[in-house]
JSON list of C-alpha atoms in Angstrom, two decimals:
[
{"chain": "A", "resi": 1, "resn": "MET", "atom": "CA", "xyz": [229.21, -130.43, 35.39]},
{"chain": "A", "resi": 2, "resn": "ASN", "atom": "CA", "xyz": [227.33, -128.60, 36.86]},
{"chain": "A", "resi": 3, "resn": "LYS", "atom": "CA", "xyz": [228.71, -129.39, 40.28]},
{"chain": "A", "resi": 4, "resn": "ILE", "atom": "CA", "xyz": [231.87, -127.59, 38.99]},
{"chain": "A", "resi": 5, "resn": "VAL", "atom": "CA", "xyz": [230.34, -124.61, 39.00]},
{"chain": "A", "resi": 6, "resn": "TYR", "atom": "CA", "xyz": [231.49, -123.96, 42.81]},
{"chain": "A", "resi": 7, "resn": "VAL", "atom": "CA", "xyz": [234.63, -124.03, 41.95]},
{"chain": "A", "resi": 8, "resn": "LEU", "atom": "CA", "xyz": [234.97, -122.43, 38.81]},
{"chain": "A", "resi": 9, "resn": "LEU", "atom": "CA", "xyz": [233.46, -119.54, 40.19]},
{"chain": "A", "resi": 10, "resn": "GLY", "atom": "CA", "xyz": [235.27, -119.99, 43.17]},
{"chain": "A", "resi": 11, "resn": "VAL", "atom": "CA", "xyz": [238.27, -119.73, 41.71]},
{"chain": "A", "resi": 12, "resn": "VAL", "atom": "CA", "xyz": [237.20, -117.07, 39.69]},
{"chain": "A", "resi": 13, "resn": "TYR", "atom": "CA", "xyz": [235.87, -114.64, 42.56]},
{"chain": "A", "resi": 14, "resn": "LEU", "atom": "CA", "xyz": [239.62, -115.45, 43.98]},
{"chain": "A", "resi": 15, "resn": "ILE", "atom": "CA", "xyz": [241.12, -114.37, 41.57]},
{"chain": "A", "resi": 16, "resn": "TYR", "atom": "CA", "xyz": [238.65, -111.14, 41.39]},
{"chain": "A", "resi": 17, "resn": "CYS", "atom": "CA", "xyz": [238.95, -110.30, 44.91]},
{"chain": "A", "resi": 18, "resn": "ILE", "atom": "CA", "xyz": [242.58, -110.51, 44.68]},
{"chain": "A", "resi": 19, "resn": "LEU", "atom": "CA", "xyz": [243.04, -108.16, 41.78]},
{"chain": "A", "resi": 20, "resn": "CYS", "atom": "CA", "xyz": [240.04, -105.41, 42.86]},
{"chain": "A", "resi": 21, "resn": "ARG", "atom": "CA", "xyz": [241.62, -105.20, 46.21]},
{"chain": "A", "resi": 22, "resn": "ASP", "atom": "CA", "xyz": [241.60, -101.72, 46.51]},
{"chain": "A", "resi": 23, "resn": "LYS", "atom": "CA", "xyz": [238.31, -101.22, 45.63]},
{"chain": "A", "resi": 24, "resn": "VAL", "atom": "CA", "xyz": [234.79, -101.34, 47.69]},
{"chain": "A", "resi": 25, "resn": "THR", "atom": "CA", "xyz": [232.91, -103.94, 46.74]},
{"chain": "A", "resi": 26, "resn": "TYR", "atom": "CA", "xyz": [229.60, -105.16, 48.49]},
{"chain": "A", "resi": 27, "resn": "PHE", "atom": "CA", "xyz": [227.15, -107.37, 46.56]},
{"chain": "A", "resi": 28, "resn": "ILE", "atom": "CA", "xyz": [223.79, -106.74, 48.97]},
{"chain": "A", "resi": 29, "resn": "ARG", "atom": "CA", "xyz": [221.36, -104.49, 46.49]},
{"chain": "A", "resi": 30, "resn": "GLU", "atom": "CA", "xyz": [219.20, -103.48, 49.92]},
{"chain": "A", "resi": 31, "resn": "TYR", "atom": "CA", "xyz": [222.44, -102.02, 51.45]},
{"chain": "A", "resi": 32, "resn": "SER", "atom": "CA", "xyz": [223.79, -100.35, 48.27]},
{"chain": "A", "resi": 33, "resn": "ARG", "atom": "CA", "xyz": [220.31, -98.86, 47.14]},
{"chain": "A", "resi": 34, "resn": "THR", "atom": "CA", "xyz": [218.84, -97.71, 50.17]},
{"chain": "A", "resi": 35, "resn": "SER", "atom": "CA", "xyz": [222.40, -96.85, 51.42]},
{"chain": "A", "resi": 36, "resn": "GLU", "atom": "CA", "xyz": [225.76, -93.89, 51.92]},
{"chain": "A", "resi": 37, "resn": "MET", "atom": "CA", "xyz": [228.55, -96.25, 53.14]},
{"chain": "A", "resi": 38, "resn": "THR", "atom": "CA", "xyz": [231.76, -94.05, 53.76]},
{"chain": "A", "resi": 39, "resn": "VAL", "atom": "CA", "xyz": [235.19, -95.85, 54.22]},
{"chain": "A", "resi": 40, "resn": "ILE", "atom": "CA", "xyz": [236.72, -94.03, 57.11]},
{"chain": "A", "resi": 41, "resn": "ARG", "atom": "CA", "xyz": [239.93, -96.28, 57.66]},
{"chain": "A", "resi": 42, "resn": "PRO", "atom": "CA", "xyz": [240.25, -97.92, 54.34]},
{"chain": "A", "resi": 43, "resn": "ARG", "atom": "CA", "xyz": [243.83, -99.05, 54.67]},
{"chain": "A", "resi": 44, "resn": "GLU", "atom": "CA", "xyz": [241.76, -101.59, 57.69]},
{"chain": "A", "resi": 45, "resn": "PHE", "atom": "CA", "xyz": [238.66, -101.90, 55.79]},
{"chain": "A", "resi": 46, "resn": "PHE", "atom": "CA", "xyz": [240.28, -103.34, 52.36]},
{"chain": "A", "resi": 47, "resn": "ARG", "atom": "CA", "xyz": [242.04, -106.17, 54.54]},
{"chain": "A", "resi": 48, "resn": "LEU", "atom": "CA", "xyz": [239.42, -107.18, 56.24]},
{"chain": "A", "resi": 49, "resn": "GLN", "atom": "CA", "xyz": [237.90, -106.81, 52.89]},
{"chain": "A", "resi": 50, "resn": "LEU", "atom": "CA", "xyz": [239.95, -109.28, 51.17]},
{"chain": "A", "resi": 51, "resn": "LYS", "atom": "CA", "xyz": [239.93, -111.84, 54.30]},
{"chain": "A", "resi": 52, "resn": "PHE", "atom": "CA", "xyz": [235.78, -111.92, 53.60]},
{"chain": "A", "resi": 53, "resn": "SER", "atom": "CA", "xyz": [236.40, -112.06, 49.91]},
{"chain": "A", "resi": 54, "resn": "ILE", "atom": "CA", "xyz": [238.56, -114.77, 50.33]},
{"chain": "A", "resi": 55, "resn": "PHE", "atom": "CA", "xyz": [236.25, -116.56, 53.21]},
{"chain": "A", "resi": 56, "resn": "ASN", "atom": "CA", "xyz": [233.51, -116.45, 50.43]},
{"chain": "A", "resi": 57, "resn": "SER", "atom": "CA", "xyz": [235.71, -118.10, 47.84]},
{"chain": "A", "resi": 58, "resn": "LEU", "atom": "CA", "xyz": [237.10, -121.16, 49.98]},
{"chain": "A", "resi": 59, "resn": "TYR", "atom": "CA", "xyz": [233.42, -121.54, 50.93]},
{"chain": "A", "resi": 60, "resn": "LEU", "atom": "CA", "xyz": [232.34, -121.89, 47.19]},
{"chain": "A", "resi": 61, "resn": "ILE", "atom": "CA", "xyz": [234.97, -124.07, 45.98]},
{"chain": "A", "resi": 62, "resn": "ILE", "atom": "CA", "xyz": [234.89, -126.32, 49.60]},
{"chain": "A", "resi": 63, "resn": "TYR", "atom": "CA", "xyz": [230.66, -126.31, 48.41]},
{"chain": "A", "resi": 64, "resn": "GLY", "atom": "CA", "xyz": [231.40, -127.17, 44.84]},
{"chain": "A", "resi": 65, "resn": "ILE", "atom": "CA", "xyz": [234.30, -130.64, 46.07]},
{"chain": "A", "resi": 66, "resn": "SER", "atom": "CA", "xyz": [231.38, -131.66, 47.99]},
{"chain": "A", "resi": 67, "resn": "LEU", "atom": "CA", "xyz": [228.95, -131.35, 46.07]},
{"chain": "A", "resi": 68, "resn": "TYR", "atom": "CA", "xyz": [231.23, -133.36, 43.50]},
{"chain": "A", "resi": 69, "resn": "ILE", "atom": "CA", "xyz": [231.83, -135.77, 46.13]},
{"chain": "A", "resi": 70, "resn": "PHE", "atom": "CA", "xyz": [228.30, -136.68, 47.70]},
{"chain": "A", "resi": 71, "resn": "ASN", "atom": "CA", "xyz": [226.54, -136.26, 45.09]},
{"chain": "A", "resi": 72, "resn": "LEU", "atom": "CA", "xyz": [224.39, -134.26, 46.25]},
{"chain": "A", "resi": 73, "resn": "ASP", "atom": "CA", "xyz": [220.82, -133.22, 44.81]},
{"chain": "A", "resi": 74, "resn": "LYS", "atom": "CA", "xyz": [219.85, -130.25, 42.75]},
{"chain": "A", "resi": 75, "resn": "VAL", "atom": "CA", "xyz": [218.65, -129.20, 45.65]},
{"chain": "A", "resi": 76, "resn": "PHE", "atom": "CA", "xyz": [221.99, -128.53, 46.95]},
{"chain": "A", "resi": 77, "resn": "PHE", "atom": "CA", "xyz": [223.39, -126.62, 44.40]},
{"chain": "A", "resi": 78, "resn": "ILE", "atom": "CA", "xyz": [220.81, -124.14, 44.32]},
{"chain": "A", "resi": 79, "resn": "VAL", "atom": "CA", "xyz": [221.19, -123.63, 48.58]},
{"chain": "A", "resi": 80, "resn": "GLY", "atom": "CA", "xyz": [224.70, -123.03, 47.80]},
{"chain": "A", "resi": 81, "resn": "PHE", "atom": "CA", "xyz": [224.33, -119.58, 46.28]},
{"chain": "A", "resi": 82, "resn": "LEU", "atom": "CA", "xyz": [222.69, -118.50, 50.05]},
{"chain": "A", "resi": 83, "resn": "PRO", "atom": "CA", "xyz": [226.00, -118.14, 52.49]},
{"chain": "A", "resi": 84, "resn": "PHE", "atom": "CA", "xyz": [227.45, -116.16, 49.76]},
{"chain": "A", "resi": 85, "resn": "PRO", "atom": "CA", "xyz": [225.45, -112.67, 50.64]},
{"chain": "A", "resi": 86, "resn": "PHE", "atom": "CA", "xyz": [224.91, -113.41, 54.30]},
{"chain": "A", "resi": 87, "resn": "ILE", "atom": "CA", "xyz": [229.21, -113.56, 54.61]},
{"chain": "A", "resi": 88, "resn": "ASN", "atom": "CA", "xyz": [228.94, -109.88, 53.16]},
{"chain": "A", "resi": 89, "resn": "LEU", "atom": "CA", "xyz": [226.38, -108.76, 55.33]},
{"chain": "A", "resi": 90, "resn": "LEU", "atom": "CA", "xyz": [228.39, -110.07, 58.22]},
{"chain": "A", "resi": 91, "resn": "LEU", "atom": "CA", "xyz": [231.71, -107.75, 56.14]},
{"chain": "A", "resi": 92, "resn": "ILE", "atom": "CA", "xyz": [229.25, -104.93, 56.75]},
{"chain": "A", "resi": 93, "resn": "MET", "atom": "CA", "xyz": [228.18, -105.55, 60.29]},
{"chain": "A", "resi": 94, "resn": "LYS", "atom": "CA", "xyz": [231.69, -106.58, 61.68]},
{"chain": "A", "resi": 95, "resn": "SER", "atom": "CA", "xyz": [233.42, -102.52, 59.34]},
{"chain": "A", "resi": 96, "resn": "LYS", "atom": "CA", "xyz": [231.43, -100.70, 61.29]},
{"chain": "A", "resi": 97, "resn": "THR", "atom": "CA", "xyz": [231.86, -102.38, 64.83]},
{"chain": "A", "resi": 98, "resn": "LYS", "atom": "CA", "xyz": [235.12, -101.87, 63.97]},
{"chain": "A", "resi": 99, "resn": "GLY", "atom": "CA", "xyz": [235.26, -98.40, 63.09]},
{"chain": "A", "resi": 100, "resn": "TYR", "atom": "CA", "xyz": [236.44, -98.41, 59.27]},
{"chain": "A", "resi": 101, "resn": "VAL", "atom": "CA", "xyz": [233.11, -97.65, 57.40]},
{"chain": "A", "resi": 102, "resn": "ASP", "atom": "CA", "xyz": [230.51, -95.04, 58.50]},
{"chain": "A", "resi": 103, "resn": "TYR", "atom": "CA", "xyz": [227.17, -95.86, 56.78]},
{"chain": "A", "resi": 104, "resn": "LYS", "atom": "CA", "xyz": [224.06, -94.60, 56.03]},
{"chain": "A", "resi": 105, "resn": "ILE", "atom": "CA", "xyz": [220.62, -97.09, 56.06]},
{"chain": "A", "resi": 106, "resn": "GLY", "atom": "CA", "xyz": [217.56, -95.01, 54.79]},
{"chain": "A", "resi": 107, "resn": "LYS", "atom": "CA", "xyz": [215.03, -94.70, 51.85]},
{"chain": "A", "resi": 108, "resn": "THR", "atom": "CA", "xyz": [216.60, -91.26, 51.14]},
{"chain": "A", "resi": 109, "resn": "TYR", "atom": "CA", "xyz": [220.22, -92.58, 50.18]},
{"chain": "A", "resi": 110, "resn": "LYS", "atom": "CA", "xyz": [220.92, -93.47, 46.27]}
]
């Protein structure tokens, strides 16, 4: 039963990312606390954010299905959550390199 959690989370996150596609969402706590992000080109940024969110939800669904099919241990259940924030970090880095956002990192920004 706990192996289906990934599939359910993936479906819920897919619905969430489609409903909130015009909202800036990034889940990396360190960046949200210590940085200030300004969206320069919102249309392109939201499109890129939607692509990364769909990729993230598909990752969760596929990982959950593979956990269920191969009947993997609980260690793999816990390890599956690790790539989720890294995919969001890739979104921030990719949007910065394309010039969609401008952000400053430092302890003075909250």
